[in-house]
Amino acid sequence: MTKRTRRNHTPGFKAKVALAAIKGDRTLAELAQLFDVHPNQITTWKAQLLEGAASVFGSGATSAEAAPVDLKALHAKIGELTLENDFLEGALGKAGMLSARR
């Protein structure tokens, strides 16, 4: 008997299967056969969906916002890296190791 390789399902697929299980139109065995996953996996995904459903409408949506970016620090880093690249380009040019320009 050959062993099946481990599959990674997308979050969209998991949500689709869990929603189908929540609807209750079909049994777990039917859903497992239809989506080619184990019934225990469907039960787990259904529980995860029900557990995390409240965060869709609650304060969990604000955590998706990105943290504020310090533009001054980023500009300083860009300047530092540009200066370093210019220095290294000049040094390589003087050493005759820089044959082709970008």
PDB file of C-alpha atoms in Angstrom:
ATOM      1  CA  MET A   1       0.000   0.000   0.000  1.00  0.00           C
ATOM      2  CA  THR A   2       1.468   3.361  -1.002  1.00  0.00           C
ATOM      3  CA  LYS A   3       1.411   6.292   1.333  1.00  0.00           C
ATOM      4  CA  ARG A   4      -0.241   9.490   0.100  1.00  0.00           C
ATOM      5  CA  THR A   5       1.943  12.586   0.101  1.00  0.00           C
ATOM      6  CA  ARG A   6       1.023  15.358   2.489  1.00  0.00           C
ATOM      7  CA  ARG A   7      -1.318  17.888   0.929  1.00  0.00           C
ATOM      8  CA  ASN A   8      -1.583  21.552   1.850  1.00  0.00           C
ATOM      9  CA  HIS A   9      -5.042  22.986   1.354  1.00  0.00           C
ATOM     10  CA  THR A  10      -5.628  26.671   0.727  1.00  0.00           C
ATOM     11  CA  PRO A  11      -7.607  28.711   3.250  1.00  0.00           C
ATOM     12  CA  GLY A  12     -10.279  29.232   0.585  1.00  0.00           C
ATOM     13  CA  PHE A  13     -10.708  25.497   0.120  1.00  0.00           C
ATOM     14  CA  LYS A  14     -10.912  24.946   3.875  1.00  0.00           C
ATOM     15  CA  ALA A  15     -13.547  27.660   4.202  1.00  0.00           C
ATOM     16  CA  LYS A  16     -15.579  26.162   1.353  1.00  0.00           C
ATOM     17  CA  VAL A  17     -15.529  22.705   2.933  1.00  0.00           C
ATOM     18  CA  ALA A  18     -16.331  24.065   6.405  1.00  0.00           C
ATOM     19  CA  LEU A  19     -19.244  26.122   5.084  1.00  0.00           C
ATOM     20  CA  ALA A  20     -20.604  23.076   3.275  1.00  0.00           C
ATOM     21  CA  ALA A  21     -20.413  21.161   6.573  1.00  0.00           C
ATOM     22  CA  ILE A  22     -22.187  23.957   8.450  1.00  0.00           C
ATOM     23  CA  LYS A  23     -25.010  24.035   5.880  1.00  0.00           C
ATOM     24  CA  GLY A  24     -25.842  20.437   6.764  1.00  0.00           C
ATOM     25  CA  ASP A  25     -27.169  19.523   3.314  1.00  0.00           C
ATOM     26  CA  ARG A  26     -24.888  16.478   3.169  1.00  0.00           C
ATOM     27  CA  THR A  27     -23.366  14.146   5.715  1.00  0.00           C
ATOM     28  CA  LEU A  28     -19.708  14.287   6.710  1.00  0.00           C
ATOM     29  CA  ALA A  29     -19.064  11.072   4.794  1.00  0.00           C
ATOM     30  CA  GLU A  30     -20.564  12.553   1.629  1.00  0.00           C
ATOM     31  CA  LEU A  31     -18.557  15.747   2.008  1.00  0.00           C
ATOM     32  CA  ALA A  32     -15.384  13.767   2.676  1.00  0.00           C
ATOM     33  CA  GLN A  33     -15.895  11.795  -0.517  1.00  0.00           C
ATOM     34  CA  LEU A  34     -16.846  14.889  -2.507  1.00  0.00           C
ATOM     35  CA  PHE A  35     -13.844  16.977  -1.405  1.00  0.00           C
ATOM     36  CA  ASP A  36     -11.453  14.007  -0.991  1.00  0.00           C
ATOM     37  CA  VAL A  37     -10.522  14.765   2.621  1.00  0.00           C
ATOM     38  CA  HIS A  38     -10.942  12.834   5.865  1.00  0.00           C
ATOM     39  CA  PRO A  39     -14.169  13.448   7.850  1.00  0.00           C
ATOM     40  CA  ASN A  40     -12.134  14.323  10.961  1.00  0.00           C
ATOM     41  CA  GLN A  41     -10.411  17.089   8.975  1.00  0.00           C
ATOM     42  CA  ILE A  42     -13.789  18.523   7.985  1.00  0.00           C
ATOM     43  CA  THR A  43     -14.882  18.511  11.622  1.00  0.00           C
ATOM     44  CA  THR A  44     -11.683  20.341  12.623  1.00  0.00           C
ATOM     45  CA  TRP A  45     -12.094  22.986   9.916  1.00  0.00           C
ATOM     46  CA  LYS A  46     -15.759  23.459  10.859  1.00  0.00           C
ATOM     47  CA  ALA A  47     -14.817  24.008  14.516  1.00  0.00           C
ATOM     48  CA  GLN A  48     -12.073  26.481  13.525  1.00  0.00           C
ATOM     49  CA  LEU A  49     -14.530  28.404  11.359  1.00  0.00           C
ATOM     50  CA  LEU A  50     -17.135  28.605  14.104  1.00  0.00           C
ATOM     51  CA  GLU A  51     -14.487  29.603  16.646  1.00  0.00           C
ATOM     52  CA  GLY A  52     -13.031  32.390  14.493  1.00  0.00           C
ATOM     53  CA  ALA A  53     -16.242  33.671  12.918  1.00  0.00           C
ATOM     54  CA  ALA A  54     -16.752  36.343  15.585  1.00  0.00           C
ATOM     55  CA  SER A  55     -13.422  37.968  14.774  1.00  0.00           C
ATOM     56  CA  VAL A  56     -14.674  38.816  11.288  1.00  0.00           C
ATOM     57  CA  PHE A  57     -17.110  41.341  12.731  1.00  0.00           C
ATOM     58  CA  GLY A  58     -15.240  42.247  15.910  1.00  0.00           C
ATOM     59  CA  SER A  59     -12.018  43.974  16.812  1.00  0.00           C
ATOM     60  CA  GLY A  60      -9.985  41.387  14.889  1.00  0.00           C
ATOM     61  CA  ALA A  61     -10.460  43.437  11.716  1.00  0.00           C
ATOM     62  CA  THR A  62      -8.393  46.306  13.111  1.00  0.00           C
ATOM     63  CA  SER A  63      -5.407  44.037  13.680  1.00  0.00           C
ATOM     64  CA  ALA A  64      -5.138  43.616   9.905  1.00  0.00           C
ATOM     65  CA  GLU A  65      -3.999  47.244   9.584  1.00  0.00           C
ATOM     66  CA  ALA A  66      -0.278  47.673   9.082  1.00  0.00           C
ATOM     67  CA  ALA A  67       1.833  49.265  11.764  1.00  0.00           C
ATOM     68  CA  PRO A  68       2.844  52.868  11.044  1.00  0.00           C
ATOM     69  CA  VAL A  69       6.070  53.112   9.065  1.00  0.00           C
ATOM     70  CA  ASP A  70       8.896  55.437  10.051  1.00  0.00           C
ATOM     71  CA  LEU A  71       9.664  57.103   6.721  1.00  0.00           C
ATOM     72  CA  LYS A  72      12.656  59.035   8.040  1.00  0.00           C
ATOM     73  CA  ALA A  73      14.395  55.826   9.074  1.00  0.00           C
ATOM     74  CA  LEU A  74      13.640  54.211   5.711  1.00  0.00           C
ATOM     75  CA  HIS A  75      14.973  57.223   3.781  1.00  0.00           C
ATOM     76  CA  ALA A  76      18.112  57.219   5.928  1.00  0.00           C
ATOM     77  CA  LYS A  77      18.654  53.521   5.194  1.00  0.00           C
ATOM     78  CA  ILE A  78      18.148  54.097   1.451  1.00  0.00           C
ATOM     79  CA  GLY A  79      20.726  56.893   1.532  1.00  0.00           C
ATOM     80  CA  GLU A  80      23.184  54.738   3.447  1.00  0.00           C
ATOM     81  CA  LEU A  81      22.827  51.837   0.994  1.00  0.00           C
ATOM     82  CA  THR A  82      23.135  54.154  -2.015  1.00  0.00           C
ATOM     83  CA  LEU A  83      26.330  55.645  -0.606  1.00  0.00           C
ATOM     84  CA  GLU A  84      27.722  52.175   0.055  1.00  0.00           C
ATOM     85  CA  ASN A  85      26.877  51.017  -3.496  1.00  0.00           C
ATOM     86  CA  ASP A  86      28.522  54.086  -5.012  1.00  0.00           C
ATOM     87  CA  PHE A  87      31.643  53.537  -2.928  1.00  0.00           C
ATOM     88  CA  LEU A  88      31.902  49.868  -3.869  1.00  0.00           C
ATOM     89  CA  GLU A  89      31.271  50.625  -7.530  1.00  0.00           C
ATOM     90  CA  GLY A  90      34.110  53.158  -7.511  1.00  0.00           C
ATOM     91  CA  ALA A  91      36.454  50.785  -5.720  1.00  0.00           C
ATOM     92  CA  LEU A  92      35.710  47.963  -8.147  1.00  0.00           C
ATOM     93  CA  GLY A  93      36.151  50.325 -11.094  1.00  0.00           C
ATOM     94  CA  LYS A  94      39.575  51.392  -9.864  1.00  0.00           C
ATOM     95  CA  ALA A  95      40.583  47.791  -9.310  1.00  0.00           C
ATOM     96  CA  GLY A  96      39.520  46.895 -12.864  1.00  0.00           C
ATOM     97  CA  MET A  97      37.023  44.303 -11.640  1.00  0.00           C
ATOM     98  CA  LEU A  98      33.905  46.124 -12.783  1.00  0.00           C
ATOM     99  CA  SER A  99      33.675  45.148 -16.453  1.00  0.00           C
ATOM    100  CA  ALA A 100      30.003  45.624 -17.246  1.00  0.00           C
ATOM    101  CA  ARG A 101      27.750  48.389 -16.089  1.00  0.00           C
ATOM    102  CA  ARG A 102      24.225  47.522 -15.016  1.00  0.00           C
TER     103      ARG A 102
END
